[in-house]
């Protein structure tokens, strides 16, 4: 078995004394793992940093085997954000959440390209916070937990959508909520079409974070949401970048 592809480094874990198990989010083969022999070397280790873009060749005797990677660096992202704690933590959160959420060896070309675009935006430093918010919503959708925020689950209307059901992820209007309003989550202004702001980003990430922790994580064996996301939120609260 042999194929070539391109993808984002999600993680690299030690394997023996000199090798690593490299996890990539590839364009046409999805989230895929393999061994990089000599991956801890001075030449290869810098290429295998989370967020970097690689050209890869995967080989195995049988498709079900772990296989091995041959890798070449296409684009370095990790080094470009080392001096910015907020963007570095955001890039780490993207990679870690992909590894946490995505099924192994399932092609997701649209979401993969969206993830590449987000990583590039983080590196450029322009408009990426807004992109990150909607990327998390898209990640939930890929995992089967789509947020339905365009109309009220009770009335079917599209106006005055003020809440979100914490169970279904469906929008609820003020009129439709009635006495249930205290039990519902607030509708983030960003998801209601408001101009992006730091306050709006916080509100939106509170919503996506609820579904990551209360719906997605339990479906994956009740593993906790990766700490990388918490570190990103901590940096966002500290006010680094924009």
CSV table of C-alpha atoms in Angstrom, one decimal:
chain,number,residue,atom,x,y,z
A,1,UNK,CA,0.0,0.0,0.0
A,2,UNK,CA,1.3,3.4,-0.9
A,3,UNK,CA,-0.1,6.9,-1.5
A,4,UNK,CA,0.9,10.6,-1.5
A,5,UNK,CA,-1.0,13.4,0.0
A,6,UNK,CA,-0.6,16.8,1.8
A,7,UNK,CA,-1.8,17.7,5.3
A,8,UNK,CA,-1.5,19.4,8.6
A,9,UNK,CA,0.5,18.0,11.5
A,10,UNK,CA,-1.8,17.4,14.4
A,11,UNK,CA,0.7,15.7,16.8
A,12,UNK,CA,3.9,13.8,17.0
A,13,UNK,CA,4.5,11.3,19.8
A,14,UNK,CA,7.8,9.4,20.6
A,15,UNK,CA,8.0,5.9,19.4
A,16,UNK,CA,11.1,4.0,20.5
A,17,UNK,CA,14.4,5.8,20.8
A,18,UNK,CA,14.5,7.6,17.5
A,19,UNK,CA,11.1,7.5,15.8
A,20,UNK,CA,7.8,9.2,16.3
A,21,UNK,CA,4.2,8.4,15.5
A,22,UNK,CA,3.0,11.3,13.4
A,23,UNK,CA,-0.7,12.2,13.2
A,24,UNK,CA,-1.8,14.2,10.2
A,25,UNK,CA,-5.1,15.7,8.9
A,26,UNK,CA,-4.6,15.0,5.2
A,27,UNK,CA,-6.6,16.4,2.3
A,28,UNK,CA,-7.8,13.1,0.8
A,29,UNK,CA,-7.2,10.4,3.5
A,30,UNK,CA,-8.5,12.3,6.6
A,31,UNK,CA,-6.9,11.9,10.0
A,32,UNK,CA,-4.1,9.4,9.5
A,33,UNK,CA,-1.2,8.1,11.6
A,34,UNK,CA,2.1,6.5,10.7
A,35,UNK,CA,5.7,6.2,11.9
A,36,UNK,CA,8.5,8.6,11.0
A,37,UNK,CA,11.8,6.9,11.4
A,38,UNK,CA,14.4,9.3,12.7
A,39,UNK,CA,11.6,11.7,13.6
A,40,UNK,CA,13.5,13.0,16.7
A,41,UNK,CA,16.5,14.1,14.6
A,42,UNK,CA,17.5,17.7,14.3
A,43,UNK,CA,16.5,17.7,10.6
A,44,UNK,CA,13.1,16.1,11.0
A,45,UNK,CA,11.9,17.2,14.4
A,46,UNK,CA,11.3,20.9,13.4
A,47,UNK,CA,9.1,19.8,10.5
A,48,UNK,CA,6.8,17.7,12.7
A,49,UNK,CA,5.6,20.6,14.9
A,50,UNK,CA,1.8,20.9,15.2
A,51,UNK,CA,0.3,23.1,12.6
A,52,UNK,CA,3.0,22.7,9.9
A,53,UNK,CA,2.0,21.7,6.4
A,54,UNK,CA,3.7,18.6,5.0
A,55,UNK,CA,3.9,16.7,1.7
A,56,UNK,CA,3.8,13.1,2.7
A,57,UNK,CA,4.1,9.6,1.3
A,58,UNK,CA,2.5,6.7,3.4
A,59,UNK,CA,3.6,3.1,2.9
A,60,UNK,CA,2.4,-0.1,4.6
A,61,UNK,CA,2.3,-3.8,3.7
A,62,UNK,CA,-1.4,-3.9,4.4
A,63,UNK,CA,-4.0,-1.0,4.5
A,64,UNK,CA,-4.8,-1.9,8.2
A,65,UNK,CA,-1.2,-1.5,9.3
A,66,UNK,CA,0.1,1.7,11.0
A,67,UNK,CA,2.5,2.2,8.2
A,68,UNK,CA,5.4,4.7,7.8
A,69,UNK,CA,5.6,8.3,6.5
A,70,UNK,CA,8.2,10.0,4.3
A,71,UNK,CA,7.8,13.7,4.9
A,72,UNK,CA,8.8,17.0,3.3
A,73,UNK,CA,8.0,20.4,4.7
A,74,UNK,CA,5.6,22.4,2.5
A,75,UNK,CA,4.9,25.3,4.9
A,76,UNK,CA,6.0,26.1,8.5
A,77,UNK,CA,3.3,27.7,10.7
A,78,UNK,CA,4.4,26.8,14.2
A,79,UNK,CA,7.6,28.9,14.0
A,80,UNK,CA,5.7,31.9,12.7
A,81,UNK,CA,3.5,32.2,15.9
A,82,UNK,CA,6.0,31.3,18.6
A,83,UNK,CA,6.3,34.8,19.8
A,84,UNK,CA,2.5,35.3,20.1
A,85,UNK,CA,1.0,33.3,23.0
A,86,UNK,CA,-2.6,33.8,21.8
A,87,UNK,CA,-2.0,32.7,18.2
A,88,UNK,CA,0.2,29.8,19.3
A,89,UNK,CA,-2.4,28.6,21.7
A,90,UNK,CA,-5.1,28.9,19.0
A,91,UNK,CA,-3.0,26.9,16.5
A,92,UNK,CA,-2.5,24.2,19.2
A,93,UNK,CA,-6.2,24.1,20.0
A,94,UNK,CA,-7.1,23.6,16.3
A,95,UNK,CA,-4.7,20.7,16.0
A,96,UNK,CA,-5.6,19.1,19.3
A,97,UNK,CA,-9.4,19.4,18.7
A,98,UNK,CA,-9.0,17.8,15.3
A,99,UNK,CA,-7.1,14.9,16.8
A,100,UNK,CA,-9.7,14.6,19.6
A,101,UNK,CA,-12.8,14.7,17.4
A,102,UNK,CA,-12.2,13.5,13.9
A,103,UNK,CA,-12.6,9.8,12.9
A,104,UNK,CA,-9.4,8.1,11.7
A,105,UNK,CA,-9.0,7.5,8.0
A,106,UNK,CA,-12.2,9.2,6.9
A,107,UNK,CA,-11.8,11.8,4.1
A,108,UNK,CA,-13.3,15.2,5.0
A,109,UNK,CA,-12.0,17.3,2.2
A,110,UNK,CA,-14.2,20.4,2.7
A,111,UNK,CA,-13.5,20.6,6.5
A,112,UNK,CA,-9.8,19.8,5.9
A,113,UNK,CA,-9.5,22.8,3.5
A,114,UNK,CA,-11.4,25.0,6.0
A,115,UNK,CA,-9.0,23.9,8.7
A,116,UNK,CA,-6.0,24.7,6.5
A,117,UNK,CA,-7.5,28.2,5.8
A,118,UNK,CA,-8.0,28.8,9.5
A,119,UNK,CA,-4.4,27.8,10.2
A,120,UNK,CA,-3.1,30.2,7.6
A,121,UNK,CA,-5.3,33.0,9.0
A,122,UNK,CA,-3.9,32.4,12.4
A,123,UNK,CA,-0.4,32.8,11.0
A,124,UNK,CA,-1.3,35.9,9.1
A,125,UNK,CA,-3.0,37.4,12.2
A,126,UNK,CA,-5.9,38.9,10.3
A,127,UNK,CA,-9.6,38.0,11.0
A,128,UNK,CA,-8.8,34.7,12.5
A,129,UNK,CA,-10.8,34.9,15.7
A,130,UNK,CA,-14.0,35.2,13.7
A,131,UNK,CA,-12.9,32.2,11.6
A,132,UNK,CA,-12.1,30.2,14.7
A,133,UNK,CA,-15.5,30.6,16.2
A,134,UNK,CA,-17.3,29.3,13.1
A,135,UNK,CA,-14.7,26.6,12.7
A,136,UNK,CA,-15.6,25.2,16.1
A,137,UNK,CA,-19.3,25.2,15.0
A,138,UNK,CA,-18.3,23.3,11.8
A,139,UNK,CA,-16.2,20.8,13.9
A,140,UNK,CA,-19.3,20.1,15.9
A,141,UNK,CA,-21.3,19.5,12.7
A,142,UNK,CA,-18.7,17.1,11.4
A,143,UNK,CA,-19.0,15.2,14.6
A,144,UNK,CA,-22.8,15.0,14.3
A,145,UNK,CA,-23.8,17.9,16.6
A,146,UNK,CA,-24.9,20.6,14.2
A,147,UNK,CA,-26.1,23.8,15.7
A,148,UNK,CA,-29.4,24.8,14.2
A,149,UNK,CA,-29.5,28.6,14.7
A,150,UNK,CA,-31.5,29.9,11.8
A,151,UNK,CA,-35.1,29.4,13.1
A,152,UNK,CA,-36.9,28.8,16.3
A,153,UNK,CA,-37.4,25.2,17.3
A,154,UNK,CA,-40.8,26.0,18.8
A,155,UNK,CA,-42.5,28.5,16.5
A,156,UNK,CA,-40.5,28.0,13.3
A,157,UNK,CA,-39.9,31.8,13.1
A,158,UNK,CA,-36.7,33.5,12.3
A,159,UNK,CA,-37.0,36.7,14.4
A,160,UNK,CA,-36.0,37.5,17.9
A,161,UNK,CA,-33.9,34.4,18.3
A,162,UNK,CA,-32.6,34.9,21.9
A,163,UNK,CA,-31.8,31.4,23.1
A,164,UNK,CA,-30.3,28.0,22.3
A,165,UNK,CA,-31.5,24.7,23.6
A,166,UNK,CA,-28.7,23.1,25.7
A,167,UNK,CA,-29.7,19.6,24.5
A,168,UNK,CA,-30.6,20.0,20.8
A,169,UNK,CA,-28.5,23.0,19.8
A,170,UNK,CA,-31.6,24.5,18.2
A,171,UNK,CA,-32.4,28.2,18.4
A,172,UNK,CA,-35.4,29.4,20.4
A,173,UNK,CA,-37.1,32.7,20.1
A,174,UNK,CA,-38.0,34.9,23.0
A,175,UNK,CA,-41.7,34.2,22.5
A,176,UNK,CA,-41.1,30.4,22.0
A,177,UNK,CA,-39.0,30.1,25.2
A,178,UNK,CA,-41.7,31.3,27.5
A,179,UNK,CA,-41.2,30.0,31.1
A,180,UNK,CA,-38.3,27.8,29.8
A,181,UNK,CA,-36.1,30.8,29.2
A,182,UNK,CA,-34.0,30.4,32.4
A,183,UNK,CA,-33.1,26.8,31.4
A,184,UNK,CA,-31.8,27.8,27.9
A,185,UNK,CA,-28.4,29.1,26.8
A,186,UNK,CA,-28.1,32.7,25.5
A,187,UNK,CA,-27.9,33.1,21.7
A,188,UNK,CA,-24.4,34.5,21.0
A,189,UNK,CA,-24.5,37.8,19.1
A,190,UNK,CA,-22.0,36.5,16.5
A,191,UNK,CA,-24.3,33.6,15.6
A,192,UNK,CA,-27.2,36.1,15.3
A,193,UNK,CA,-25.3,38.1,12.7
A,194,UNK,CA,-23.8,40.8,14.9
A,195,UNK,CA,-20.5,42.5,14.0
A,196,UNK,CA,-17.6,40.4,15.5
A,197,UNK,CA,-16.2,41.7,18.7
A,198,UNK,CA,-14.1,40.2,21.5
A,199,UNK,CA,-17.1,40.0,23.8
A,200,UNK,CA,-19.0,38.3,20.9
A,201,UNK,CA,-16.2,35.8,20.5
A,202,UNK,CA,-16.3,34.9,24.2
A,203,UNK,CA,-20.1,34.4,24.0
A,204,UNK,CA,-19.9,32.2,20.9
A,205,UNK,CA,-17.0,30.0,22.4
A,206,UNK,CA,-19.1,29.6,25.6
A,207,UNK,CA,-21.8,28.0,23.4
A,208,UNK,CA,-19.6,25.8,21.3
A,209,UNK,CA,-17.7,24.9,24.5
A,210,UNK,CA,-20.9,23.7,26.1
A,211,UNK,CA,-21.6,21.3,23.2
A,212,UNK,CA,-18.0,20.1,23.1
A,213,UNK,CA,-18.0,19.2,26.8
A,214,UNK,CA,-21.6,18.1,27.3
A,215,UNK,CA,-22.4,16.3,24.0
A,216,UNK,CA,-19.2,15.6,22.0
A,217,UNK,CA,-16.9,14.5,24.8
A,218,UNK,CA,-19.4,11.9,26.2
A,219,UNK,CA,-19.9,10.5,22.8
A,220,UNK,CA,-16.2,9.8,22.5
A,221,UNK,CA,-15.9,7.8,25.7
A,222,UNK,CA,-16.3,10.7,28.1
A,223,UNK,CA,-12.8,11.9,27.5
A,224,UNK,CA,-12.4,15.6,28.7
A,225,UNK,CA,-12.1,18.3,26.1
A,226,UNK,CA,-8.4,18.8,25.4
A,227,UNK,CA,-6.6,21.2,27.7
A,228,UNK,CA,-5.2,23.0,24.7
A,229,UNK,CA,-8.6,24.7,24.2
A,230,UNK,CA,-8.7,25.8,27.8
A,231,UNK,CA,-5.2,27.3,27.4
A,232,UNK,CA,-6.4,29.2,24.3
A,233,UNK,CA,-9.4,30.6,26.2
A,234,UNK,CA,-7.1,31.6,29.0
A,235,UNK,CA,-4.9,33.5,26.5
A,236,UNK,CA,-7.9,35.1,24.9
A,237,UNK,CA,-9.1,36.3,28.3
A,238,UNK,CA,-5.6,37.8,28.9
A,239,UNK,CA,-6.2,40.1,25.9
A,240,UNK,CA,-3.3,39.1,23.7
A,241,UNK,CA,-3.7,39.9,20.0
A,242,UNK,CA,-6.9,40.5,18.2
